[in-house]
mmCIF file of C-alpha atoms in Angstrom:
data_model
loop_
_atom_site.group_PDB
_atom_site.id
_atom_site.type_symbol
_atom_site.label_atom_id
_atom_site.label_comp_id
_atom_site.label_asym_id
_atom_site.label_seq_id
_atom_site.Cartn_x
_atom_site.Cartn_y
_atom_site.Cartn_z
ATOM 1 C CA LEU Z 4 -1.185 9.838 -26.043
ATOM 2 C CA ARG Z 5 -1.026 9.832 -29.807
ATOM 3 C CA MET Z 6 1.130 7.759 -32.085
ATOM 4 C CA ARG Z 7 1.672 7.864 -35.799
ATOM 5 C CA ARG Z 8 2.460 4.831 -37.865
ATOM 6 C CA PRO Z 9 6.231 4.227 -38.244
ATOM 7 C CA ASP Z 10 5.862 3.530 -41.967
ATOM 8 C CA SER Z 11 4.321 6.933 -42.635
ATOM 9 C CA ALA Z 12 6.362 9.833 -43.955
ATOM 10 C CA GLU Z 13 5.810 11.653 -40.668
ATOM 11 C CA THR Z 14 7.981 11.255 -37.593
ATOM 12 C CA VAL Z 15 6.759 8.932 -34.884
ATOM 13 C CA ARG Z 16 5.858 10.871 -31.741
ATOM 14 C CA LEU Z 17 4.460 10.048 -28.319
ATOM 15 C CA ARG Z 18 2.633 12.797 -26.413
ATOM 16 C CA HIS Z 19 1.369 13.399 -22.890
ATOM 17 C CA GLU Z 20 0.330 16.862 -21.743
ATOM 18 C CA GLY Z 21 3.057 19.290 -22.937
ATOM 19 C CA LEU Z 22 5.626 16.500 -23.259
ATOM 20 C CA GLU Z 23 6.360 15.052 -26.694
ATOM 21 C CA LEU Z 24 8.996 12.463 -27.670
ATOM 22 C CA ASP Z 25 10.221 12.033 -31.217
ATOM 23 C CA LEU Z 26 11.176 8.344 -31.363
ATOM 24 C CA ARG Z 27 13.517 8.736 -34.325
ATOM 25 C CA THR Z 28 15.605 11.682 -33.127
ATOM 26 C CA ARG Z 29 15.343 11.013 -29.348
ATOM 27 C CA ARG Z 30 14.400 14.642 -28.869
ATOM 28 C CA VAL Z 31 11.879 15.617 -26.269
ATOM 29 C CA SER Z 32 9.805 18.708 -26.638
ATOM 30 C CA VAL Z 33 8.473 20.242 -23.441
ATOM 31 C CA ASP Z 34 5.881 22.911 -24.142
ATOM 32 C CA GLY Z 35 7.535 23.522 -27.517
ATOM 33 C CA ARG Z 36 11.140 23.618 -26.259
ATOM 34 C CA THR Z 37 13.445 20.884 -27.539
ATOM 35 C CA VAL Z 38 15.676 18.847 -25.220
ATOM 36 C CA GLU Z 39 18.257 16.258 -26.326
ATOM 37 C CA LEU Z 40 18.208 12.853 -24.582
ATOM 38 C CA SER Z 41 20.711 10.021 -24.367
ATOM 39 C CA SER Z 42 19.562 6.658 -25.711
ATOM 40 C CA ARG Z 43 18.744 5.349 -22.197
ATOM 41 C CA GLU Z 44 16.932 8.540 -21.244
ATOM 42 C CA SER Z 45 14.954 8.282 -24.458
ATOM 43 C CA ALA Z 46 14.073 4.626 -23.814
ATOM 44 C CA LEU Z 47 12.965 5.499 -20.274
ATOM 45 C CA ALA Z 48 10.868 8.437 -21.508
ATOM 46 C CA GLU Z 49 9.342 6.225 -24.195
ATOM 47 C CA GLU Z 50 8.335 3.544 -21.686
ATOM 48 C CA LEU Z 51 6.749 6.153 -19.412
ATOM 49 C CA LEU Z 52 4.968 7.838 -22.337
ATOM 50 C CA ARG Z 53 3.575 4.510 -23.551
ATOM 51 C CA HIS Z 54 1.985 4.037 -20.097
ATOM 52 C CA PRO Z 55 0.892 7.497 -18.906
ATOM 53 C CA ASP Z 56 -0.662 7.662 -15.443
ATOM 54 C CA GLN Z 57 0.349 4.032 -14.837
ATOM 55 C CA ILE Z 58 2.774 3.300 -12.027
ATOM 56 C CA LEU Z 59 5.750 1.424 -13.482
ATOM 57 C CA SER Z 60 7.900 -0.502 -11.032
ATOM 58 C CA ARG Z 61 11.668 -0.245 -11.015
ATOM 59 C CA GLU Z 62 11.785 -3.922 -12.043
ATOM 60 C CA HIS Z 63 9.522 -3.242 -15.036
ATOM 61 C CA LEU Z 64 11.664 -0.294 -16.109
ATOM 62 C CA LEU Z 65 14.880 -2.269 -15.612
ATOM 63 C CA SER Z 66 13.656 -5.114 -17.801
ATOM 64 C CA ARG Z 67 12.208 -2.867 -20.534
ATOM 65 C CA VAL Z 68 14.946 -0.232 -20.702
ATOM 66 C CA TRP Z 69 18.095 -2.068 -19.564
ATOM 67 C CA GLY Z 70 17.232 -5.699 -20.298
ATOM 68 C CA TYR Z 71 16.699 -8.769 -18.166
ATOM 69 C CA HIS Z 72 20.377 -9.321 -17.410
ATOM 70 C CA PHE Z 73 20.753 -6.110 -15.436
ATOM 71 C CA ASP Z 74 21.349 -6.262 -11.659
ATOM 72 C CA PRO Z 75 17.965 -5.793 -9.928
ATOM 73 C CA GLY Z 76 19.702 -4.294 -6.888
ATOM 74 C CA SER Z 77 21.080 -1.450 -8.968
ATOM 75 C CA ASN Z 78 19.916 2.128 -8.515
ATOM 76 C CA VAL Z 79 20.316 2.843 -12.243
ATOM 77 C CA VAL Z 80 16.573 3.488 -12.664
ATOM 78 C CA ASP Z 81 16.621 6.125 -9.923
ATOM 79 C CA VAL Z 82 19.708 7.745 -11.453
ATOM 80 C CA TYR Z 83 18.157 7.944 -14.923
ATOM 81 C CA VAL Z 84 14.844 9.204 -13.561
ATOM 82 C CA ARG Z 85 16.846 12.003 -11.937
ATOM 83 C CA TYR Z 86 18.607 12.736 -15.272
ATOM 84 C CA LEU Z 87 15.246 12.797 -17.045
ATOM 85 C CA ARG Z 88 13.733 15.102 -14.424
ATOM 86 C CA GLU Z 89 16.659 17.497 -14.798
ATOM 87 C CA LYS Z 90 15.968 17.702 -18.526
ATOM 88 C CA ILE Z 91 12.166 17.684 -18.710
ATOM 89 C CA ASP Z 92 10.982 19.067 -15.379
ATOM 90 C CA ARG Z 93 13.376 21.493 -13.736
ATOM 91 C CA PRO Z 94 14.023 23.799 -16.697
ATOM 92 C CA PHE Z 95 10.284 24.148 -17.319
ATOM 93 C CA GLY Z 96 8.927 24.347 -13.770
ATOM 94 C CA CYS Z 97 6.745 21.231 -13.810
ATOM 95 C CA ASP Z 98 6.983 17.916 -11.951
ATOM 96 C CA SER Z 99 5.541 15.608 -14.603
ATOM 97 C CA LEU Z 100 7.480 12.547 -13.437
ATOM 98 C CA GLU Z 101 6.136 11.355 -10.090
ATOM 99 C CA THR Z 102 7.808 8.994 -7.623
ATOM 100 C CA VAL Z 103 5.364 6.601 -5.983
ATOM 101 C CA ARG Z 104 7.261 5.551 -2.859
ATOM 102 C CA GLY Z 105 7.955 1.854 -2.596
ATOM 103 C CA VAL Z 106 6.309 1.172 -5.957
ATOM 104 C CA GLY Z 107 7.910 3.017 -8.877
ATOM 105 C CA TYR Z 108 7.358 5.978 -11.183
ATOM 106 C CA ARG Z 109 4.646 7.416 -13.401
ATOM 107 C CA LEU Z 110 3.845 10.365 -15.574
ATOM 108 C CA ARG Z 111 1.311 12.468 -13.720
ATOM 109 C CA PRO Z 112 -2.295 12.388 -14.876
ATOM 110 C CA PRO Z 113 -3.396 15.191 -17.218
ATOM 111 C CA GLY Z 114 -4.084 18.489 -15.496
ATOM 112 C CA THR Z 115 -2.004 17.756 -12.374
ATOM 113 C CA CYS Z 116 1.238 19.178 -13.688
#
């Protein structure tokens, strides 16, 4: 994970393995290929990239990405994880976003993807 200062002339980017997120353009680069994300997909990717190899609960992701006033019984996290997987995993043949049953989601540790 590497971040650059937002006040620098360079774009702010988060990285993990071959996955890179440009925080200003909401573009994800997967092994050098660019993928466009919606604002929610980008916020979800950002939260996961800020905590690589950490299991993030659905409740954590709901509060950080959708806000505290969102229905905790909603499956919106699962839906957006699926959208994100379709954009960053399936086209490139890697399962970088792991489901930890009954707990939440995490970006896989380096070298396991």
